[in-house]
């Protein structure tokens, strides 16, 4: 048993509860199973490990609430954002996509990555876990809600691609400028999506 890892699981569950998703039909035990499955699927890398998955989840939560971002999101969008943060590095091999592309089979030790673009691999693994019969997270979610949730989670995970970091920072800076101009003019301002994948 790993007491520190267990504590992080409990804290992660509390973060999910803050999204309001348990006010919907989603069952608490399914989110608990998701958290445990993600923890089990995280490799024991020096950086891309369970502690990192929790850290990003907690940081996403901590930044979205004081910044007011969560006020512009539905319960399911909040749930998708936190789910994406939790799953953003699932099954990470501990090296970059560029390294994998160069090293190929020599590095992977026979492991097959679903996609050499690691963010796509992480997103695929996230939904493999979510629809697995043990977790079955989205079992009673309707088709439209499922695909919207999947789209938000996937886009958020794909947005963690470090090669696109500069592009996203520039978009955030532009949003800040637009917000400041609108507020200075006494206008109401609503953020536009920063990333598109």
Short mmCIF file of N, CA and C in Angstrom, two decimals:
data_model
loop_
_atom_site.label_atom_id
_atom_site.label_comp_id
_atom_site.label_asym_id
_atom_site.label_seq_id
_atom_site.Cartn_x
_atom_site.Cartn_y
_atom_site.Cartn_z
N UNK A 1 0.84 -1.20 0.00
CA UNK A 1 0.00 0.00 0.00
C UNK A 1 0.87 1.25 0.00
N UNK A 2 0.39 2.29 -0.60
CA UNK A 2 1.11 3.55 -0.72
C UNK A 2 0.27 4.64 -0.06
N UNK A 3 0.51 4.94 1.22
CA UNK A 3 -0.34 5.91 1.92
C UNK A 3 -0.40 7.27 1.24
N UNK A 4 0.73 7.75 0.72
CA UNK A 4 0.71 9.06 0.04
C UNK A 4 -0.16 9.00 -1.21
N UNK A 5 -0.04 7.90 -1.97
CA UNK A 5 -0.85 7.74 -3.17
C UNK A 5 -2.33 7.61 -2.84
N UNK A 6 -2.62 6.93 -1.72
CA UNK A 6 -4.01 6.80 -1.28
C UNK A 6 -4.59 8.16 -0.93
N UNK A 7 -3.81 8.98 -0.25
CA UNK A 7 -4.26 10.33 0.12
C UNK A 7 -4.55 11.15 -1.13
N UNK A 8 -3.69 11.03 -2.13
CA UNK A 8 -3.91 11.77 -3.38
C UNK A 8 -5.20 11.31 -4.06
N UNK A 9 -5.52 10.02 -3.96
CA UNK A 9 -6.78 9.52 -4.53
C UNK A 9 -7.97 10.18 -3.84
N UNK A 10 -7.92 10.27 -2.52
CA UNK A 10 -9.02 10.90 -1.78
C UNK A 10 -9.14 12.38 -2.14
N UNK A 11 -8.02 13.06 -2.23
CA UNK A 11 -8.05 14.48 -2.60
C UNK A 11 -8.56 14.67 -4.02
N UNK A 12 -8.18 13.79 -4.91
CA UNK A 12 -8.65 13.85 -6.30
C UNK A 12 -10.17 13.68 -6.34
N UNK A 13 -10.69 12.75 -5.56
CA UNK A 13 -12.13 12.55 -5.51
C UNK A 13 -12.83 13.82 -5.01
N UNK A 14 -12.25 14.48 -4.03
CA UNK A 14 -12.83 15.72 -3.51
C UNK A 14 -12.86 16.79 -4.60
N UNK A 15 -11.82 16.86 -5.42
CA UNK A 15 -11.79 17.82 -6.53
C UNK A 15 -12.94 17.52 -7.49
N UNK A 16 -13.12 16.25 -7.84
CA UNK A 16 -14.23 15.88 -8.72
C UNK A 16 -15.57 16.27 -8.10
N UNK A 17 -15.70 16.09 -6.80
CA UNK A 17 -16.97 16.43 -6.16
C UNK A 17 -17.25 17.93 -6.25
N UNK A 18 -16.22 18.75 -6.30
CA UNK A 18 -16.39 20.20 -6.39
C UNK A 18 -16.92 20.64 -7.76
N UNK A 19 -16.84 19.78 -8.76
CA UNK A 19 -17.37 20.14 -10.08
C UNK A 19 -18.89 20.15 -10.10
N UNK A 20 -19.50 19.49 -9.13
CA UNK A 20 -20.95 19.39 -9.10
C UNK A 20 -21.49 18.20 -9.86
N UNK A 21 -20.60 17.36 -10.39
CA UNK A 21 -21.04 16.27 -11.25
C UNK A 21 -21.88 15.24 -10.49
N UNK A 22 -21.74 15.17 -9.17
CA UNK A 22 -22.54 14.22 -8.41
C UNK A 22 -23.97 14.70 -8.20
N UNK A 23 -24.25 15.92 -8.61
CA UNK A 23 -25.62 16.41 -8.62
C UNK A 23 -26.37 15.89 -9.85
N UNK A 24 -25.62 15.30 -10.78
CA UNK A 24 -26.21 14.69 -11.97
C UNK A 24 -26.42 13.21 -11.67
N UNK A 25 -26.66 12.43 -12.68
CA UNK A 25 -26.90 11.00 -12.49
C UNK A 25 -25.61 10.19 -12.36
N UNK A 26 -24.44 10.83 -12.50
CA UNK A 26 -23.17 10.10 -12.41
C UNK A 26 -22.95 9.60 -10.98
N UNK A 27 -22.61 8.35 -10.87
CA UNK A 27 -22.44 7.72 -9.56
C UNK A 27 -21.01 7.92 -9.04
N UNK A 28 -20.93 8.17 -7.74
CA UNK A 28 -19.63 8.41 -7.09
C UNK A 28 -18.67 7.24 -7.27
N UNK A 29 -19.18 6.02 -7.17
CA UNK A 29 -18.29 4.87 -7.26
C UNK A 29 -17.62 4.77 -8.64
N UNK A 30 -18.27 5.30 -9.67
CA UNK A 30 -17.66 5.26 -11.00
C UNK A 30 -16.46 6.21 -11.08
N UNK A 31 -16.58 7.36 -10.45
CA UNK A 31 -15.45 8.31 -10.42
C UNK A 31 -14.33 7.73 -9.55
N UNK A 32 -14.70 7.08 -8.46
CA UNK A 32 -13.68 6.42 -7.63
C UNK A 32 -12.93 5.37 -8.43
N UNK A 33 -13.66 4.59 -9.22
CA UNK A 33 -13.02 3.57 -10.06
C UNK A 33 -12.13 4.21 -11.12
N UNK A 34 -12.57 5.33 -11.69
CA UNK A 34 -11.74 6.03 -12.67
C UNK A 34 -10.43 6.46 -12.03
N UNK A 35 -10.50 7.09 -10.88
CA UNK A 35 -9.30 7.57 -10.21
C UNK A 35 -8.34 6.41 -9.93
N UNK A 36 -8.85 5.32 -9.43
CA UNK A 36 -8.00 4.16 -9.13
C UNK A 36 -7.42 3.54 -10.40
N UNK A 37 -8.20 3.51 -11.46
CA UNK A 37 -7.71 2.95 -12.72
C UNK A 37 -6.62 3.84 -13.33
N UNK A 38 -6.80 5.14 -13.24
CA UNK A 38 -5.77 6.05 -13.74
C UNK A 38 -4.49 5.89 -12.92
N UNK A 39 -4.66 5.84 -11.62
CA UNK A 39 -3.47 5.64 -10.76
C UNK A 39 -2.73 4.37 -11.16
N UNK A 40 -3.46 3.29 -11.38
CA UNK A 40 -2.84 2.01 -11.75
C UNK A 40 -2.18 2.07 -13.12
N UNK A 41 -2.71 2.91 -14.02
CA UNK A 41 -2.18 2.99 -15.39
C UNK A 41 -1.00 3.94 -15.53
N UNK A 42 -0.72 4.70 -14.48
CA UNK A 42 0.42 5.61 -14.54
C UNK A 42 1.71 4.82 -14.34
N UNK A 43 2.67 5.04 -15.23
CA UNK A 43 3.95 4.35 -15.11
C UNK A 43 4.75 4.97 -13.97
N UNK A 44 5.72 4.24 -13.50
CA UNK A 44 6.55 4.71 -12.39
C UNK A 44 7.76 5.47 -12.95
N UNK A 45 7.50 6.55 -13.64
CA UNK A 45 8.56 7.40 -14.19
C UNK A 45 8.98 8.42 -13.15
N UNK A 46 10.17 8.98 -13.31
CA UNK A 46 10.59 10.01 -12.36
C UNK A 46 9.66 11.23 -12.36
N UNK A 47 9.04 11.55 -13.50
CA UNK A 47 8.19 12.75 -13.57
C UNK A 47 6.75 12.43 -13.94
N UNK A 48 6.53 11.71 -15.02
CA UNK A 48 5.18 11.42 -15.51
C UNK A 48 4.59 10.23 -14.75
N UNK A 49 4.19 10.46 -13.51
CA UNK A 49 3.73 9.40 -12.63
C UNK A 49 2.42 9.84 -11.96
N UNK A 50 1.95 9.06 -10.99
CA UNK A 50 0.68 9.36 -10.32
C UNK A 50 0.71 10.72 -9.63
N UNK A 51 1.83 11.05 -8.98
CA UNK A 51 1.92 12.35 -8.29
C UNK A 51 1.77 13.50 -9.29
N UNK A 52 2.36 13.33 -10.48
CA UNK A 52 2.24 14.36 -11.52
C UNK A 52 0.79 14.47 -12.01
N UNK A 53 0.13 13.33 -12.20
CA UNK A 53 -1.27 13.36 -12.64
C UNK A 53 -2.13 14.10 -11.62
N UNK A 54 -1.91 13.81 -10.34
CA UNK A 54 -2.66 14.52 -9.31
C UNK A 54 -2.29 16.00 -9.28
N UNK A 55 -1.01 16.31 -9.38
CA UNK A 55 -0.56 17.70 -9.34
C UNK A 55 -1.23 18.53 -10.43
N UNK A 56 -1.28 18.01 -11.64
CA UNK A 56 -1.91 18.73 -12.75
C UNK A 56 -3.42 18.86 -12.51
N UNK A 57 -4.03 17.83 -11.96
CA UNK A 57 -5.46 17.88 -11.65
C UNK A 57 -5.74 18.97 -10.62
N UNK A 58 -4.96 18.98 -9.56
CA UNK A 58 -5.14 19.96 -8.50
C UNK A 58 -4.84 21.38 -8.99
N UNK A 59 -3.80 21.53 -9.80
CA UNK A 59 -3.45 22.85 -10.33
C UNK A 59 -4.54 23.36 -11.28
N UNK A 60 -5.06 22.49 -12.11
CA UNK A 60 -6.15 22.88 -13.01
C UNK A 60 -7.36 23.35 -12.21
N UNK A 61 -7.70 22.60 -11.18
CA UNK A 61 -8.81 22.99 -10.31
C UNK A 61 -8.51 24.33 -9.63
N UNK A 62 -7.32 24.45 -9.05
CA UNK A 62 -6.96 25.65 -8.30
C UNK A 62 -6.92 26.90 -9.17
N UNK A 63 -6.52 26.75 -10.42
CA UNK A 63 -6.46 27.92 -11.32
C UNK A 63 -7.82 28.25 -11.93
N UNK A 64 -8.65 27.24 -12.13
CA UNK A 64 -9.93 27.51 -12.81
C UNK A 64 -10.94 28.21 -11.90
N UNK A 65 -10.86 27.99 -10.62
CA UNK A 65 -11.84 28.59 -9.72
C UNK A 65 -11.53 30.05 -9.40
N UNK A 66 -10.34 30.40 -8.92
CA UNK A 66 -10.09 31.83 -8.63
C UNK A 66 -10.11 32.70 -9.88
N UNK A 67 -9.76 32.11 -11.03
CA UNK A 67 -9.73 32.89 -12.27
C UNK A 67 -11.13 33.14 -12.81
N UNK A 68 -12.12 32.39 -12.33
CA UNK A 68 -13.49 32.54 -12.80
C UNK A 68 -13.81 31.71 -14.03
N UNK A 69 -12.84 30.95 -14.52
CA UNK A 69 -13.08 30.12 -15.71
C UNK A 69 -14.25 29.17 -15.48
N UNK A 70 -14.32 28.57 -14.28
CA UNK A 70 -15.36 27.59 -14.03
C UNK A 70 -16.75 28.18 -14.09
N UNK A 71 -16.88 29.49 -13.90
CA UNK A 71 -18.20 30.11 -13.95
C UNK A 71 -18.79 30.07 -15.36
N UNK A 72 -17.92 29.93 -16.36
CA UNK A 72 -18.36 29.88 -17.75
C UNK A 72 -18.56 28.46 -18.25
N UNK A 73 -18.42 27.48 -17.36
CA UNK A 73 -18.52 26.08 -17.77
C UNK A 73 -19.74 25.41 -17.16
N UNK A 74 -20.31 24.48 -17.89
CA UNK A 74 -21.38 23.65 -17.34
C UNK A 74 -20.76 22.63 -16.39
N UNK A 75 -21.59 21.95 -15.64
CA UNK A 75 -21.09 20.90 -14.74
C UNK A 75 -20.30 19.86 -15.53
N UNK A 76 -20.84 19.44 -16.68
CA UNK A 76 -20.15 18.41 -17.47
C UNK A 76 -18.86 18.94 -18.09
N UNK A 77 -18.80 20.21 -18.44
CA UNK A 77 -17.54 20.78 -18.94
C UNK A 77 -16.50 20.84 -17.83
N UNK A 78 -16.93 21.18 -16.60
CA UNK A 78 -16.00 21.16 -15.46
C UNK A 78 -15.49 19.74 -15.24
N UNK A 79 -16.41 18.79 -15.29
CA UNK A 79 -16.04 17.38 -15.11
C UNK A 79 -15.06 16.94 -16.20
N UNK A 80 -15.31 17.37 -17.43
CA UNK A 80 -14.42 17.03 -18.54
C UNK A 80 -13.04 17.65 -18.34
N UNK A 81 -12.99 18.90 -17.92
CA UNK A 81 -11.71 19.58 -17.69
C UNK A 81 -10.89 18.85 -16.62
N UNK A 82 -11.50 18.50 -15.51
CA UNK A 82 -10.78 17.81 -14.44
C UNK A 82 -10.41 16.39 -14.88
N UNK A 83 -11.28 15.72 -15.63
CA UNK A 83 -10.96 14.39 -16.15
C UNK A 83 -9.77 14.45 -17.09
N UNK A 84 -9.73 15.46 -17.94
CA UNK A 84 -8.61 15.61 -18.87
C UNK A 84 -7.31 15.87 -18.12
N UNK A 85 -7.38 16.69 -17.09
CA UNK A 85 -6.18 16.96 -16.29
C UNK A 85 -5.67 15.67 -15.67
N UNK A 86 -6.57 14.88 -15.11
CA UNK A 86 -6.18 13.62 -14.49
C UNK A 86 -5.55 12.66 -15.50
N UNK A 87 -6.10 12.61 -16.70
CA UNK A 87 -5.70 11.61 -17.70
C UNK A 87 -4.65 12.11 -18.71
N UNK A 88 -4.20 13.34 -18.58
CA UNK A 88 -3.42 13.96 -19.64
C UNK A 88 -2.09 13.26 -19.97
N UNK A 89 -1.55 12.47 -19.07
CA UNK A 89 -0.29 11.77 -19.33
C UNK A 89 -0.40 10.27 -19.08
N UNK A 90 -1.57 9.71 -19.29
CA UNK A 90 -1.79 8.27 -19.06
C UNK A 90 -0.80 7.42 -19.85
N UNK A 91 -0.22 6.45 -19.17
CA UNK A 91 0.69 5.49 -19.82
C UNK A 91 1.89 6.18 -20.47
N UNK A 92 2.36 7.28 -19.88
CA UNK A 92 3.49 8.02 -20.44
C UNK A 92 4.77 7.20 -20.31
N UNK A 93 5.54 7.06 -21.40
CA UNK A 93 6.76 6.25 -21.33
C UNK A 93 7.95 6.98 -20.69
N UNK A 94 7.80 8.26 -20.41
CA UNK A 94 8.89 9.00 -19.78
C UNK A 94 9.82 9.68 -20.75
N UNK A 95 9.49 9.62 -22.03
CA UNK A 95 10.27 10.30 -23.06
C UNK A 95 9.30 11.04 -23.98
N UNK A 96 9.82 11.92 -24.80
CA UNK A 96 8.98 12.74 -25.68
C UNK A 96 8.52 11.99 -26.92
N UNK A 97 7.54 12.56 -27.58
CA UNK A 97 7.07 12.01 -28.86
C UNK A 97 8.19 11.99 -29.88
N UNK A 98 9.00 13.04 -29.91
CA UNK A 98 10.12 13.12 -30.86
C UNK A 98 11.11 11.99 -30.60
N UNK A 99 11.40 11.73 -29.34
CA UNK A 99 12.32 10.65 -29.00
C UNK A 99 11.76 9.31 -29.45
N UNK A 100 10.48 9.07 -29.18
CA UNK A 100 9.85 7.81 -29.60
C UNK A 100 9.91 7.63 -31.11
N UNK A 101 9.68 8.72 -31.83
CA UNK A 101 9.70 8.63 -33.29
C UNK A 101 11.09 8.24 -33.79
N UNK A 102 12.11 8.77 -33.13
CA UNK A 102 13.49 8.45 -33.54
C UNK A 102 13.91 7.06 -33.08
N UNK A 103 13.57 6.69 -31.86
CA UNK A 103 14.03 5.43 -31.29
C UNK A 103 13.15 4.25 -31.70
N UNK A 104 11.87 4.51 -31.90
CA UNK A 104 10.94 3.46 -32.32
C UNK A 104 10.97 2.25 -31.42
N UNK A 105 10.99 1.07 -32.01
CA UNK A 105 10.94 -0.20 -31.28
C UNK A 105 12.15 -0.38 -30.37
N UNK A 106 13.29 0.24 -30.70
CA UNK A 106 14.48 0.06 -29.86
C UNK A 106 14.22 0.53 -28.44
N UNK A 107 13.42 1.58 -28.27
CA UNK A 107 13.17 2.10 -26.93
C UNK A 107 11.96 1.46 -26.28
N UNK A 108 10.96 1.20 -27.04
CA UNK A 108 9.67 0.81 -26.45
C UNK A 108 9.69 -0.57 -25.80
N UNK A 109 10.75 -1.33 -26.03
CA UNK A 109 10.82 -2.65 -25.41
C UNK A 109 9.67 -3.55 -25.85
N UNK A 110 9.22 -3.37 -27.08
CA UNK A 110 8.13 -4.18 -27.60
C UNK A 110 6.75 -3.63 -27.30
N UNK A 111 6.68 -2.60 -26.46
CA UNK A 111 5.38 -1.98 -26.15
C UNK A 111 4.87 -1.27 -27.39
N UNK A 112 3.61 -1.36 -27.61
CA UNK A 112 3.00 -0.66 -28.73
C UNK A 112 2.31 0.59 -28.22
N UNK A 113 2.68 1.73 -28.73
CA UNK A 113 1.96 2.95 -28.42
C UNK A 113 0.92 3.13 -29.50
N UNK A 114 -0.29 3.45 -29.09
CA UNK A 114 -1.39 3.57 -30.04
C UNK A 114 -1.10 4.65 -31.06
N UNK A 115 -0.27 5.62 -30.68
CA UNK A 115 0.08 6.72 -31.57
C UNK A 115 1.40 7.30 -31.08
N UNK A 116 2.32 7.56 -31.99
CA UNK A 116 3.61 8.12 -31.57
C UNK A 116 3.46 9.58 -31.12
N UNK A 117 2.35 10.19 -31.44
CA UNK A 117 2.04 11.51 -30.90
C UNK A 117 1.46 11.22 -29.52
N UNK A 118 2.25 11.41 -28.48
CA UNK A 118 1.87 10.92 -27.15
C UNK A 118 0.55 11.45 -26.65
N UNK A 119 0.22 12.70 -26.98
CA UNK A 119 -1.05 13.24 -26.48
C UNK A 119 -2.23 12.46 -27.04
N UNK A 120 -2.14 12.03 -28.29
CA UNK A 120 -3.21 11.19 -28.85
C UNK A 120 -3.27 9.86 -28.11
N UNK A 121 -2.10 9.32 -27.80
CA UNK A 121 -2.03 8.06 -27.05
C UNK A 121 -2.70 8.23 -25.68
N UNK A 122 -2.39 9.32 -24.99
CA UNK A 122 -2.98 9.56 -23.67
C UNK A 122 -4.50 9.67 -23.75
N UNK A 123 -5.00 10.38 -24.76
CA UNK A 123 -6.45 10.53 -24.93
C UNK A 123 -7.11 9.18 -25.23
N UNK A 124 -6.48 8.40 -26.08
CA UNK A 124 -7.02 7.07 -26.37
C UNK A 124 -7.05 6.20 -25.13
N UNK A 125 -5.98 6.22 -24.36
CA UNK A 125 -5.93 5.42 -23.13
C UNK A 125 -6.99 5.89 -22.12
N UNK A 126 -7.21 7.21 -22.07
CA UNK A 126 -8.22 7.75 -21.14
C UNK A 126 -9.58 7.13 -21.43
N UNK A 127 -9.95 7.07 -22.69
CA UNK A 127 -11.28 6.54 -23.02
C UNK A 127 -11.32 5.02 -22.98
N UNK A 128 -10.19 4.37 -23.19
CA UNK A 128 -10.16 2.92 -22.97
C UNK A 128 -10.51 2.63 -21.51
N UNK A 129 -9.95 3.42 -20.58
CA UNK A 129 -10.24 3.23 -19.16
C UNK A 129 -11.68 3.61 -18.84
N UNK A 130 -12.13 4.74 -19.36
CA UNK A 130 -13.48 5.22 -19.02
C UNK A 130 -14.58 4.27 -19.47
N UNK A 131 -14.39 3.60 -20.61
CA UNK A 131 -15.44 2.70 -21.10
C UNK A 131 -15.20 1.25 -20.71
N UNK A 132 -14.08 0.96 -20.06
CA UNK A 132 -13.79 -0.37 -19.58
C UNK A 132 -14.91 -0.82 -18.64
N UNK A 133 -15.28 -2.09 -18.71
CA UNK A 133 -16.42 -2.58 -17.92
C UNK A 133 -16.20 -2.45 -16.42
N UNK A 134 -14.96 -2.38 -15.97
CA UNK A 134 -14.70 -2.21 -14.54
C UNK A 134 -15.03 -0.79 -14.10
N UNK A 135 -14.70 0.19 -14.94
CA UNK A 135 -14.95 1.60 -14.61
C UNK A 135 -16.32 2.02 -15.10
N UNK A 136 -16.57 1.82 -16.39
CA UNK A 136 -17.87 2.10 -17.01
C UNK A 136 -18.39 3.50 -16.65
N UNK A 137 -17.51 4.47 -16.71
CA UNK A 137 -17.82 5.82 -16.24
C UNK A 137 -19.02 6.44 -16.94
N UNK A 138 -19.12 6.24 -18.24
CA UNK A 138 -20.11 6.96 -19.03
C UNK A 138 -21.27 6.07 -19.47
N UNK A 139 -21.52 5.01 -18.74
CA UNK A 139 -22.52 4.01 -19.11
C UNK A 139 -23.91 4.60 -19.34
N UNK A 140 -24.38 5.45 -18.49
CA UNK A 140 -25.76 5.96 -18.58
C UNK A 140 -25.83 7.36 -19.18
N UNK A 141 -24.73 7.80 -19.76
CA UNK A 141 -24.69 9.13 -20.38
C UNK A 141 -25.22 9.00 -21.80
N UNK A 142 -26.09 9.89 -22.19
CA UNK A 142 -26.64 9.85 -23.55
C UNK A 142 -25.58 10.09 -24.61
N UNK A 143 -25.90 9.75 -25.83
CA UNK A 143 -24.96 9.84 -26.94
C UNK A 143 -24.42 11.25 -27.15
N UNK A 144 -25.28 12.24 -27.16
CA UNK A 144 -24.85 13.63 -27.40
C UNK A 144 -23.91 14.09 -26.28
N UNK A 145 -24.29 13.83 -25.04
CA UNK A 145 -23.45 14.24 -23.91
C UNK A 145 -22.12 13.50 -23.93
N UNK A 146 -22.16 12.20 -24.28
CA UNK A 146 -20.93 11.40 -24.36
C UNK A 146 -19.95 12.01 -25.35
N UNK A 147 -20.43 12.32 -26.56
CA UNK A 147 -19.51 12.84 -27.58
C UNK A 147 -19.03 14.25 -27.27
N UNK A 148 -19.86 15.04 -26.63
CA UNK A 148 -19.40 16.37 -26.21
C UNK A 148 -18.33 16.23 -25.13
N UNK A 149 -18.59 15.38 -24.14
CA UNK A 149 -17.62 15.12 -23.08
C UNK A 149 -16.32 14.60 -23.68
N UNK A 150 -16.41 13.64 -24.57
CA UNK A 150 -15.21 13.06 -25.20
C UNK A 150 -14.44 14.13 -25.97
N UNK A 151 -15.16 14.99 -26.68
CA UNK A 151 -14.51 16.05 -27.44
C UNK A 151 -13.74 17.01 -26.52
N UNK A 152 -14.37 17.42 -25.42
CA UNK A 152 -13.72 18.36 -24.51
C UNK A 152 -12.49 17.70 -23.87
N UNK A 153 -12.64 16.47 -23.38
CA UNK A 153 -11.51 15.78 -22.76
C UNK A 153 -10.37 15.62 -23.77
N UNK A 154 -10.69 15.15 -24.95
CA UNK A 154 -9.65 14.92 -25.97
C UNK A 154 -8.96 16.22 -26.36
N UNK A 155 -9.73 17.27 -26.58
CA UNK A 155 -9.13 18.55 -26.96
C UNK A 155 -8.23 19.09 -25.85
N UNK A 156 -8.65 18.94 -24.62
CA UNK A 156 -7.82 19.40 -23.50
C UNK A 156 -6.52 18.60 -23.42
N UNK A 157 -6.61 17.28 -23.57
CA UNK A 157 -5.39 16.46 -23.53
C UNK A 157 -4.48 16.81 -24.70
N UNK A 158 -5.03 16.93 -25.90
CA UNK A 158 -4.21 17.27 -27.06
C UNK A 158 -3.56 18.65 -26.92
N UNK A 159 -4.20 19.53 -26.17
CA UNK A 159 -3.65 20.88 -25.96
C UNK A 159 -2.43 20.87 -25.05
N UNK A 160 -2.12 19.74 -24.42
CA UNK A 160 -0.93 19.67 -23.57
C UNK A 160 0.33 19.39 -24.36
N UNK A 161 0.22 19.29 -25.66
CA UNK A 161 1.39 19.06 -26.52
C UNK A 161 2.35 20.24 -26.39
N UNK A 162 3.53 19.99 -25.87
CA UNK A 162 4.50 21.05 -25.59
C UNK A 162 4.92 21.79 -26.87
N UNK A 163 4.84 21.14 -28.01
CA UNK A 163 5.23 21.82 -29.25
C UNK A 163 4.25 22.93 -29.62
N UNK A 164 3.07 22.96 -28.99
CA UNK A 164 2.08 24.00 -29.26
C UNK A 164 1.99 25.03 -28.13
N UNK A 165 2.87 24.93 -27.15
CA UNK A 165 2.82 25.80 -25.99
C UNK A 165 2.87 27.29 -26.35
N UNK A 166 3.81 27.65 -27.19
CA UNK A 166 3.96 29.07 -27.58
C UNK A 166 2.67 29.58 -28.23
N UNK A 167 2.09 28.79 -29.10
CA UNK A 167 0.84 29.15 -29.77
C UNK A 167 -0.27 29.43 -28.74
N UNK A 168 -0.40 28.58 -27.74
CA UNK A 168 -1.44 28.75 -26.73
C UNK A 168 -1.17 29.94 -25.83
N UNK A 169 0.08 30.17 -25.48
CA UNK A 169 0.42 31.34 -24.67
C UNK A 169 0.05 32.62 -25.42
N UNK A 170 0.34 32.66 -26.71
CA UNK A 170 -0.02 33.83 -27.52
C UNK A 170 -1.54 34.03 -27.54
N UNK A 171 -2.29 32.95 -27.63
CA UNK A 171 -3.75 33.05 -27.64
C UNK A 171 -4.28 33.55 -26.29
N UNK A 172 -3.68 33.09 -25.20
CA UNK A 172 -4.09 33.54 -23.87
C UNK A 172 -3.80 35.03 -23.71
N UNK A 173 -2.63 35.45 -24.15
CA UNK A 173 -2.27 36.87 -24.07
C UNK A 173 -3.26 37.71 -24.87
N UNK A 174 -3.65 37.24 -26.04
CA UNK A 174 -4.63 37.95 -26.86
C UNK A 174 -5.97 38.05 -26.13
N UNK A 175 -6.38 36.95 -25.47
CA UNK A 175 -7.63 36.97 -24.70
C UNK A 175 -7.56 37.99 -23.56
N UNK A 176 -6.42 38.08 -22.91
CA UNK A 176 -6.25 39.05 -21.82
C UNK A 176 -6.37 40.47 -22.36
N UNK A 177 -5.77 40.72 -23.51
CA UNK A 177 -5.87 42.05 -24.12
C UNK A 177 -7.32 42.37 -24.50
N UNK A 178 -8.02 41.41 -25.07
CA UNK A 178 -9.43 41.62 -25.43
C UNK A 178 -10.28 41.87 -24.19
N UNK A 179 -10.03 41.11 -23.15
CA UNK A 179 -10.78 41.29 -21.90
C UNK A 179 -10.52 42.67 -21.31
N UNK A 180 -9.26 43.05 -21.24
CA UNK A 180 -8.92 44.35 -20.66
C UNK A 180 -9.54 45.50 -21.46
N UNK A 181 -9.54 45.38 -22.79
CA UNK A 181 -10.15 46.41 -23.63
C UNK A 181 -11.65 46.49 -23.41
N UNK A 182 -12.30 45.33 -23.32
CA UNK A 182 -13.76 45.30 -23.10
C UNK A 182 -14.11 45.88 -21.73
N UNK A 183 -13.37 45.51 -20.72
CA UNK A 183 -13.65 46.01 -19.38
C UNK A 183 -13.40 47.51 -19.29
N UNK A 184 -12.34 48.00 -19.96
CA UNK A 184 -12.04 49.43 -19.97
C UNK A 184 -13.15 50.22 -20.66
N UNK A 185 -13.80 49.58 -21.65
CA UNK A 185 -14.89 50.24 -22.37
C UNK A 185 -16.24 50.03 -21.65
N UNK A 186 -16.21 49.36 -20.51
CA UNK A 186 -17.44 49.12 -19.76
C UNK A 186 -18.32 48.04 -20.36
N UNK A 187 -17.76 47.20 -21.20
CA UNK A 187 -18.52 46.14 -21.86
C UNK A 187 -18.40 44.84 -21.08
N UNK A 188 -19.40 43.99 -21.27
CA UNK A 188 -19.34 42.66 -20.69
C UNK A 188 -18.42 41.81 -21.57
N UNK A 189 -17.65 40.97 -20.94
CA UNK A 189 -16.70 40.16 -21.70
C UNK A 189 -16.88 38.69 -21.36
N UNK A 190 -16.83 37.85 -22.39
CA UNK A 190 -16.88 36.40 -22.19
C UNK A 190 -15.74 35.79 -23.01
N UNK A 191 -14.98 34.96 -22.34
CA UNK A 191 -13.82 34.33 -23.00
C UNK A 191 -14.25 33.45 -24.16
N UNK A 192 -13.42 33.42 -25.18
CA UNK A 192 -13.58 32.50 -26.28
C UNK A 192 -12.65 31.32 -26.05
N UNK A 193 -12.95 30.16 -26.61
CA UNK A 193 -12.04 29.03 -26.45
C UNK A 193 -10.66 29.38 -26.98
N UNK A 194 -9.64 29.01 -26.20
CA UNK A 194 -8.27 29.35 -26.57
C UNK A 194 -7.67 28.29 -27.48
N UNK A 195 -8.06 27.04 -27.31
CA UNK A 195 -7.42 26.00 -28.12
C UNK A 195 -8.39 25.37 -29.09
N UNK A 196 -7.83 25.01 -30.22
CA UNK A 196 -8.57 24.23 -31.19
C UNK A 196 -7.62 23.17 -31.67
N UNK A 197 -8.11 21.97 -31.81
CA UNK A 197 -7.25 20.86 -32.18
C UNK A 197 -7.75 20.25 -33.47
#
